[in-house]
Amino acid sequence: MTAELTALGLFLTGLVLCIVSGAHLLYALLFGMVCFSIYSIYKGNSLKSTCLMLKEGMAKITNILLIFLFIGSLTASWRICGTIPFILRHSIRFIQPRFFVLCTFLLCSVMSFLTGTSFGTFSTMGVICMLIGRTAGVSPLLLGGAILSGSYFGDRCSPMSSSAQLVCSVTKTDIYSNIRHMMRSALVPFLLSCVLYTLFAGSHITPPDTSSAALFEEYFSLHWSVCLPAVLILLLSLLHVKVLWAMSASVLTAVFLAIFLQGAAPAELLVSLYQGYHAPEGSELAAVLNGGGISSMVHAGIIVLISSSYSGIFSHTPLLAPVKRILESQSLRLGAFGTTTLAALLSCAVSCNQSLGTILTCQLCQDLYSRREDLALALEDTAIVLAALIPWGIAGAVPLVTLGAPMASMAMSFYLWLIPVWRLVWELWHIKRARYQNT
């Protein structure tokens, strides 16, 4: 047990030093890979077999890396062809001042479901809503919480979401079956969030200034046809077409519209698919719409690749055995989901990122569930959403810093913490009911 605690302790020390010093999280993750590899060799595994373990872990997320590539292409092509500007321009027209915070939550939820990316949502729809909300006198504290909640709605349950695909990969489950289960478990938290955002908004809100949204008309042809990439990906998802094929069709349609409707030059378009959309220099559009592209996903891809390499060592060595024993002892009192929630909080807190937090939680709690589908839903209802509520984690801190919202907005991200709370209350009630019936 000493070797296990030493390896984990060194990794945690590296994470803490990175957080305190402001160093890049990748350094801590690489340091963790070295620590765990040395531990594996110490336990009698050869260098070759240890490398094979790392490779085995990375191989599990090959599909995720491909999806990252397509997400980057999609977020750039939707900007260039006018899909995102069209959605932003016309959706904001229907916002009522009294329900502005609620509308912000709903608009970000729709955008994140369509694109499958939380970062793409808060950097487009979220930024627009924050700009308009400030002119209407809406509290940035509440607005930041609504944007963060909506941004992770689709990150959790969209078929295009890389985190949803990650859960499928580590649990070996079907994405569409998982989505059906997720929709059911999220119904009550989603409705409660809508009620809370309406009540907390108050009534003293001035009519918002929508001039920033009208800016899109100066640079794009907002013909109804630019909605086709979004409509296509929704339709193909409903028909259970493989995500990679659905995203490919959407990107190709967006490229066609960008060339023939928006007048984009093919050579420039290819560059933009990689580097992201960049508005004309000096234009106000840059602050709201710049971004996307394959290059924007490289950082996330490296983090997921390194994080996933750990799972091979975790699977073939007793590295997590001490932590597992503690959690298993608590499962008798907290139940499987309560234990998973505790494991997810610890995993996300020490890993500082959603991917490693999800993988760690899966490794720690997979023996608590007899069905893989139940494990997948538990991960979606804990690690995926709780990662955005860790103040020093990239999942929640980066969006709020980008929006100019305070970290306290995490407390106003009702949807994110209502999901595990609702499930926890439901599970504990069933446990007590079963115990009462057996007495």
Tab-separated table of C-alpha atoms in Angstrom, residues 67-407:
chain	number	residue	atom	x	y	z
A	67	ILE	CA	-14.596	13.433	-32.920
A	68	PHE	CA	-12.392	16.260	-31.597
A	69	LEU	CA	-11.172	16.797	-35.143
A	70	PHE	CA	-14.724	16.990	-36.471
A	71	ILE	CA	-15.906	19.217	-33.605
A	72	GLY	CA	-13.162	21.695	-34.483
A	73	SER	CA	-14.137	21.596	-38.169
A	74	LEU	CA	-17.812	21.918	-37.290
A	75	THR	CA	-17.427	24.920	-34.982
A	76	ALA	CA	-15.358	26.726	-37.625
A	77	SER	CA	-17.542	25.829	-40.629
A	78	TRP	CA	-20.751	26.780	-38.813
A	79	ARG	CA	-19.270	30.207	-38.130
A	80	ILE	CA	-18.035	30.720	-41.699
A	81	CYS	CA	-21.220	29.578	-43.459
A	82	GLY	CA	-23.462	31.673	-41.182
A	83	THR	CA	-25.204	28.948	-39.136
A	84	ILE	CA	-24.129	30.273	-35.740
A	85	PRO	CA	-24.676	33.945	-36.699
A	86	PHE	CA	-28.183	33.031	-37.945
A	87	ILE	CA	-29.063	31.201	-34.719
A	88	LEU	CA	-27.691	34.024	-32.577
A	89	ARG	CA	-29.309	36.789	-34.623
A	90	HIS	CA	-32.809	35.373	-34.717
A	91	SER	CA	-33.003	33.657	-31.325
A	92	ILE	CA	-32.105	36.838	-29.440
A	93	ARG	CA	-35.005	38.686	-31.118
A	94	PHE	CA	-37.464	36.628	-29.076
A	95	ILE	CA	-35.911	37.297	-25.672
A	96	GLN	CA	-38.245	38.994	-23.194
A	97	PRO	CA	-36.526	41.155	-20.520
A	98	ARG	CA	-38.406	39.493	-17.635
A	99	PHE	CA	-37.284	36.052	-18.779
A	100	PHE	CA	-33.841	37.003	-20.053
A	101	VAL	CA	-31.917	34.693	-17.694
A	102	LEU	CA	-34.247	31.786	-18.470
A	103	CYS	CA	-33.910	32.449	-22.211
A	104	THR	CA	-30.124	32.560	-21.837
A	105	PHE	CA	-30.162	29.144	-20.162
A	106	LEU	CA	-32.450	27.702	-22.860
A	107	LEU	CA	-30.521	29.243	-25.775
A	108	CYS	CA	-27.192	27.962	-24.447
A	109	SER	CA	-28.770	24.540	-23.888
A	110	VAL	CA	-29.955	24.398	-27.503
A	111	MET	CA	-26.611	25.628	-28.854
A	112	SER	CA	-24.610	23.137	-26.784
A	113	PHE	CA	-26.896	20.283	-27.836
A	114	LEU	CA	-26.477	21.207	-31.508
A	115	THR	CA	-22.692	21.542	-31.368
A	116	GLY	CA	-21.867	19.169	-28.503
A	117	THR	CA	-19.275	21.563	-27.118
A	118	SER	CA	-19.509	23.618	-23.953
A	119	PHE	CA	-16.527	25.800	-24.894
A	120	GLY	CA	-18.003	26.543	-28.322
A	121	THR	CA	-21.319	27.481	-26.702
A	122	PHE	CA	-20.116	29.893	-24.040
A	123	SER	CA	-17.695	31.534	-26.483
A	124	THR	CA	-20.526	32.329	-28.953
A	125	MET	CA	-24.047	32.296	-27.530
A	126	GLY	CA	-22.743	32.813	-23.993
A	127	VAL	CA	-20.672	35.878	-24.871
A	128	ILE	CA	-23.589	37.428	-26.808
A	129	CYS	CA	-26.032	36.842	-23.923
A	130	MET	CA	-23.563	38.252	-21.386
A	131	LEU	CA	-23.033	41.399	-23.460
A	132	ILE	CA	-26.769	41.950	-23.894
A	133	GLY	CA	-27.508	41.029	-20.279
A	134	ARG	CA	-25.116	43.610	-18.916
A	135	THR	CA	-26.872	46.352	-20.914
A	136	ALA	CA	-30.167	45.148	-19.424
A	137	GLY	CA	-28.868	45.322	-15.859
A	138	VAL	CA	-28.847	41.555	-15.288
A	139	SER	CA	-26.539	40.316	-12.548
A	140	PRO	CA	-23.356	38.759	-14.051
A	141	LEU	CA	-23.427	36.346	-11.106
A	142	LEU	CA	-26.766	34.863	-12.180
A	143	LEU	CA	-26.137	35.196	-15.898
A	144	GLY	CA	-22.786	33.396	-15.620
A	145	GLY	CA	-24.511	30.507	-13.839
A	146	ALA	CA	-27.210	30.259	-16.518
A	147	ILE	CA	-24.616	30.247	-19.318
A	148	LEU	CA	-22.456	27.632	-17.568
A	149	SER	CA	-25.496	25.410	-16.956
A	150	GLY	CA	-26.745	25.681	-20.526
A	151	SER	CA	-23.281	25.138	-21.990
A	152	TYR	CA	-22.955	21.801	-20.195
A	153	PHE	CA	-26.489	20.643	-21.015
A	154	GLY	CA	-25.386	19.492	-24.469
A	155	ASP	CA	-21.873	18.618	-23.314
A	156	ARG	CA	-23.578	15.969	-21.191
A	157	CYS	CA	-26.226	14.587	-23.555
A	158	SER	CA	-25.529	15.622	-27.153
A	159	PRO	CA	-24.551	12.808	-29.565
A	160	MET	CA	-21.850	15.197	-30.836
A	161	SER	CA	-20.338	15.667	-27.372
A	162	SER	CA	-16.800	14.379	-26.853
A	163	SER	CA	-17.458	13.830	-23.135
A	164	ALA	CA	-20.561	11.735	-23.891
A	165	GLN	CA	-18.466	9.749	-26.353
A	166	LEU	CA	-15.742	9.359	-23.717
A	167	VAL	CA	-18.266	7.814	-21.311
A	168	CYS	CA	-19.390	5.428	-24.066
A	169	SER	CA	-15.780	4.439	-24.710
A	170	VAL	CA	-14.827	3.707	-21.103
A	171	THR	CA	-18.094	1.883	-20.320
A	172	LYS	CA	-18.551	0.211	-23.746
A	173	THR	CA	-22.139	1.428	-24.096
A	174	ASP	CA	-24.254	2.879	-26.909
A	175	ILE	CA	-24.496	6.666	-27.189
A	176	TYR	CA	-28.188	6.789	-28.085
A	177	SER	CA	-29.198	4.398	-25.314
A	178	ASN	CA	-27.238	6.575	-22.866
A	179	ILE	CA	-28.952	9.727	-24.148
A	180	ARG	CA	-32.408	8.245	-23.514
A	181	HIS	CA	-31.436	7.486	-19.917
A	182	MET	CA	-29.843	10.910	-19.484
A	183	MET	CA	-32.938	12.731	-20.704
A	184	ARG	CA	-35.060	10.953	-18.112
A	185	SER	CA	-32.695	11.631	-15.215
A	186	ALA	CA	-32.323	15.296	-16.247
A	187	LEU	CA	-36.011	16.133	-16.664
A	188	VAL	CA	-36.741	17.228	-13.081
A	189	PRO	CA	-33.407	19.131	-12.625
A	190	PHE	CA	-33.943	20.879	-15.971
A	191	LEU	CA	-37.475	22.009	-15.072
A	192	LEU	CA	-36.388	23.095	-11.590
A	193	SER	CA	-33.552	25.100	-13.159
A	194	CYS	CA	-36.032	26.883	-15.427
A	195	VAL	CA	-38.181	27.787	-12.415
A	196	LEU	CA	-35.177	29.015	-10.394
A	197	TYR	CA	-33.793	31.146	-13.240
A	198	THR	CA	-37.214	32.756	-13.610
A	199	LEU	CA	-37.605	33.438	-9.878
A	200	PHE	CA	-34.059	34.677	-9.268
A	201	ALA	CA	-34.079	37.020	-12.276
A	202	GLY	CA	-36.406	39.506	-10.564
A	203	SER	CA	-38.535	42.056	-12.365
A	204	HIS	CA	-36.261	45.130	-12.491
A	205	ILE	CA	-34.636	44.501	-15.864
A	206	THR	CA	-34.446	47.100	-18.624
A	207	PRO	CA	-35.007	46.151	-22.287
A	208	PRO	CA	-31.730	44.735	-23.652
A	209	ASP	CA	-29.708	46.276	-26.456
A	210	THR	CA	-29.631	43.806	-29.359
A	211	SER	CA	-27.418	45.910	-31.625
A	212	SER	CA	-24.502	43.512	-31.148
A	213	ALA	CA	-26.590	40.694	-32.608
A	214	ALA	CA	-27.662	42.837	-35.587
A	215	LEU	CA	-23.973	43.201	-36.410
A	216	PHE	CA	-24.094	39.766	-38.070
A	217	GLU	CA	-26.222	41.098	-40.931
A	218	GLU	CA	-23.351	43.318	-42.043
A	219	TYR	CA	-20.993	40.403	-42.607
A	220	PHE	CA	-23.197	37.417	-43.474
A	221	SER	CA	-26.022	36.480	-45.796
A	222	LEU	CA	-28.489	35.149	-43.244
A	223	HIS	CA	-30.639	33.177	-45.676
A	224	TRP	CA	-32.699	30.358	-44.100
A	225	SER	CA	-30.545	27.784	-45.897
A	226	VAL	CA	-27.646	28.421	-43.491
A	227	CYS	CA	-29.651	26.442	-40.914
A	228	LEU	CA	-29.190	23.263	-42.982
A	229	PRO	CA	-25.975	22.109	-41.222
A	230	ALA	CA	-27.757	22.279	-37.840
A	231	VAL	CA	-30.983	20.716	-39.140
A	232	LEU	CA	-29.029	17.959	-40.862
A	233	ILE	CA	-27.078	16.967	-37.775
A	234	LEU	CA	-30.281	16.904	-35.690
A	235	LEU	CA	-32.113	14.795	-38.272
A	236	LEU	CA	-29.266	12.299	-38.654
A	237	SER	CA	-28.940	12.030	-34.862
A	238	LEU	CA	-32.650	11.240	-34.550
A	239	LEU	CA	-32.161	8.536	-37.193
A	240	HIS	CA	-29.286	7.117	-35.091
A	241	VAL	CA	-26.725	7.659	-37.829
A	242	LYS	CA	-23.169	7.280	-36.513
A	243	VAL	CA	-21.932	10.544	-35.044
A	244	LEU	CA	-18.864	10.765	-37.290
A	245	TRP	CA	-21.032	10.390	-40.416
A	246	ALA	CA	-23.545	12.955	-39.125
A	247	MET	CA	-20.810	15.468	-38.345
A	248	SER	CA	-19.123	14.846	-41.698
A	249	ALA	CA	-22.375	15.551	-43.542
A	250	SER	CA	-22.921	18.727	-41.531
A	251	VAL	CA	-19.381	20.017	-42.149
A	252	LEU	CA	-19.584	19.296	-45.911
A	253	THR	CA	-22.931	21.124	-46.123
A	254	ALA	CA	-21.485	24.075	-44.206
A	255	VAL	CA	-18.449	24.184	-46.531
A	256	PHE	CA	-20.746	24.212	-49.577
A	257	LEU	CA	-22.780	27.111	-48.126
A	258	ALA	CA	-19.632	28.999	-47.127
A	259	ILE	CA	-18.327	28.895	-50.700
A	260	PHE	CA	-21.520	29.432	-52.681
A	261	LEU	CA	-23.553	31.624	-50.302
A	262	GLN	CA	-21.011	33.534	-48.235
A	263	GLY	CA	-18.402	33.751	-51.012
A	264	ALA	CA	-15.560	32.215	-49.022
A	265	ALA	CA	-12.435	31.367	-51.033
A	266	PRO	CA	-11.697	27.582	-50.931
A	267	ALA	CA	-8.054	28.097	-49.900
A	268	GLU	CA	-8.985	30.492	-47.074
A	269	LEU	CA	-11.773	28.152	-46.023
A	270	LEU	CA	-9.356	25.253	-45.579
A	271	VAL	CA	-7.105	27.440	-43.436
A	272	SER	CA	-10.110	28.527	-41.357
A	273	LEU	CA	-11.208	24.927	-40.798
A	274	TYR	CA	-7.871	24.376	-39.087
A	275	GLN	CA	-7.153	27.749	-37.475
A	276	GLY	CA	-10.773	28.789	-36.795
A	277	TYR	CA	-12.874	31.690	-37.997
A	278	HIS	CA	-11.277	35.135	-37.866
A	279	ALA	CA	-13.390	38.228	-38.528
A	280	PRO	CA	-11.974	41.145	-40.537
A	281	GLU	CA	-9.344	42.977	-38.496
A	282	GLY	CA	-10.730	45.782	-36.372
A	283	SER	CA	-14.365	44.656	-36.631
A	284	GLU	CA	-16.593	44.313	-33.560
A	285	LEU	CA	-17.517	40.858	-34.811
A	286	ALA	CA	-14.149	39.459	-33.749
A	287	ALA	CA	-14.944	39.668	-30.023
A	288	VAL	CA	-18.053	37.536	-30.420
A	289	LEU	CA	-17.471	35.112	-33.263
A	290	ASN	CA	-13.749	34.397	-33.592
A	291	GLY	CA	-12.736	30.853	-32.736
A	292	GLY	CA	-13.367	27.236	-33.539
A	293	GLY	CA	-11.196	25.161	-35.834
A	294	ILE	CA	-9.235	21.947	-35.448
A	295	SER	CA	-6.366	23.776	-33.719
A	296	SER	CA	-8.733	24.794	-30.895
A	297	MET	CA	-9.207	21.111	-30.024
A	298	VAL	CA	-5.494	20.180	-29.938
A	299	HIS	CA	-5.060	21.170	-26.286
A	300	ALA	CA	-8.158	19.209	-25.212
A	301	GLY	CA	-7.056	16.257	-27.332
A	302	ILE	CA	-3.622	16.083	-25.679
A	303	ILE	CA	-5.180	16.276	-22.206
A	304	VAL	CA	-7.611	13.453	-23.011
A	305	LEU	CA	-4.829	11.367	-24.610
A	306	ILE	CA	-2.523	11.648	-21.591
A	307	SER	CA	-5.368	11.185	-19.108
A	308	SER	CA	-6.631	8.067	-20.891
A	309	SER	CA	-3.151	6.489	-20.804
A	310	TYR	CA	-3.513	6.187	-17.024
A	311	SER	CA	-6.461	3.799	-17.339
A	312	GLY	CA	-4.245	1.023	-18.742
A	313	ILE	CA	-2.007	1.121	-15.660
A	314	PHE	CA	-5.022	1.478	-13.354
A	315	SER	CA	-6.549	-1.664	-14.912
A	316	HIS	CA	-3.437	-3.890	-14.708
A	317	THR	CA	-2.007	-2.798	-11.337
A	318	PRO	CA	-3.429	-2.362	-7.810
A	319	LEU	CA	-2.605	1.368	-7.856
A	320	LEU	CA	-6.148	2.461	-6.960
A	321	ALA	CA	-6.780	-0.418	-4.542
A	322	PRO	CA	-6.516	1.672	-1.310
A	323	VAL	CA	-8.972	4.263	-2.584
A	324	LYS	CA	-11.309	1.572	-3.905
A	325	ARG	CA	-11.435	-0.147	-0.513
A	326	ILE	CA	-12.406	3.093	1.203
A	327	LEU	CA	-15.132	3.796	-1.350
A	328	GLU	CA	-16.499	0.245	-1.226
A	329	SER	CA	-16.826	0.492	2.547
A	330	GLN	CA	-18.799	3.716	2.127
A	331	SER	CA	-21.082	2.206	-0.520
A	332	LEU	CA	-22.949	0.211	2.136
A	333	ARG	CA	-24.020	3.495	3.722
A	334	LEU	CA	-24.219	5.852	0.721
A	335	GLY	CA	-25.312	3.436	-1.978
A	336	ALA	CA	-23.693	3.041	-5.390
A	337	PHE	CA	-24.627	6.494	-6.668
A	338	GLY	CA	-23.694	8.281	-3.442
A	339	THR	CA	-20.287	6.605	-3.545
A	340	THR	CA	-19.886	7.532	-7.219
A	341	THR	CA	-20.709	11.158	-6.383
A	342	LEU	CA	-18.042	11.204	-3.671
A	343	ALA	CA	-15.515	9.590	-6.026
A	344	ALA	CA	-16.371	12.054	-8.801
A	345	LEU	CA	-15.905	15.070	-6.524
A	346	LEU	CA	-12.491	13.811	-5.401
A	347	SER	CA	-11.447	12.800	-8.937
A	348	CYS	CA	-12.469	16.106	-10.526
A	349	ALA	CA	-10.909	18.095	-7.686
A	350	VAL	CA	-7.509	16.419	-8.003
A	351	SER	CA	-7.445	16.065	-11.809
A	352	CYS	CA	-8.652	19.611	-12.599
A	353	ASN	CA	-10.165	18.412	-15.869
A	354	GLN	CA	-13.305	16.596	-16.972
A	355	SER	CA	-11.640	13.783	-18.938
A	356	LEU	CA	-9.310	12.456	-16.246
A	357	GLY	CA	-11.995	12.994	-13.604
A	358	THR	CA	-14.383	10.800	-15.603
A	359	ILE	CA	-11.788	8.084	-16.224
A	360	LEU	CA	-10.739	8.002	-12.543
A	361	THR	CA	-14.359	7.824	-11.366
A	362	CYS	CA	-15.038	4.975	-13.780
A	363	GLN	CA	-11.998	3.036	-12.576
A	364	LEU	CA	-12.927	3.548	-8.924
A	365	CYS	CA	-16.631	2.740	-9.166
A	366	GLN	CA	-17.097	0.269	-12.012
A	367	ASP	CA	-17.386	-2.682	-9.602
A	368	LEU	CA	-20.376	-1.058	-7.885
A	369	TYR	CA	-22.615	-1.573	-10.924
A	370	SER	CA	-23.738	-4.839	-12.513
A	371	ARG	CA	-24.956	-3.098	-15.690
A	372	ARG	CA	-22.664	-0.965	-17.860
A	373	GLU	CA	-25.589	1.329	-18.735
A	374	ASP	CA	-26.079	2.157	-15.043
A	375	LEU	CA	-22.381	2.989	-14.706
A	376	ALA	CA	-22.527	5.219	-17.806
A	377	LEU	CA	-25.523	7.141	-16.437
A	378	ALA	CA	-23.845	7.526	-13.042
A	379	LEU	CA	-20.747	9.014	-14.707
A	380	GLU	CA	-22.881	11.434	-16.730
A	381	ASP	CA	-24.780	12.485	-13.604
A	382	THR	CA	-21.632	13.035	-11.527
A	383	ALA	CA	-18.174	13.501	-13.085
A	384	ILE	CA	-19.334	15.143	-16.320
A	385	VAL	CA	-21.307	17.914	-14.587
A	386	LEU	CA	-19.371	18.213	-11.318
A	387	ALA	CA	-16.134	18.939	-13.195
A	388	ALA	CA	-17.576	22.347	-14.125
A	389	LEU	CA	-18.185	23.171	-10.436
A	390	ILE	CA	-14.538	22.899	-9.343
A	391	PRO	CA	-13.227	26.505	-9.014
A	392	TRP	CA	-9.656	25.553	-9.990
A	393	GLY	CA	-10.709	23.176	-12.806
A	394	ILE	CA	-10.566	24.176	-16.466
A	395	ALA	CA	-14.137	23.026	-17.172
A	396	GLY	CA	-15.746	25.777	-15.095
A	397	ALA	CA	-13.048	28.385	-14.482
A	398	VAL	CA	-12.173	29.006	-18.142
A	399	PRO	CA	-15.784	29.739	-19.231
A	400	LEU	CA	-16.415	32.122	-16.337
A	401	VAL	CA	-13.147	34.003	-16.855
A	402	THR	CA	-13.939	34.312	-20.568
A	403	LEU	CA	-17.427	35.649	-19.808
A	404	GLY	CA	-16.189	38.050	-17.133
A	405	ALA	CA	-18.433	36.394	-14.547
A	406	PRO	CA	-17.412	35.772	-10.901
A	407	MET	CA	-16.462	32.267	-9.731
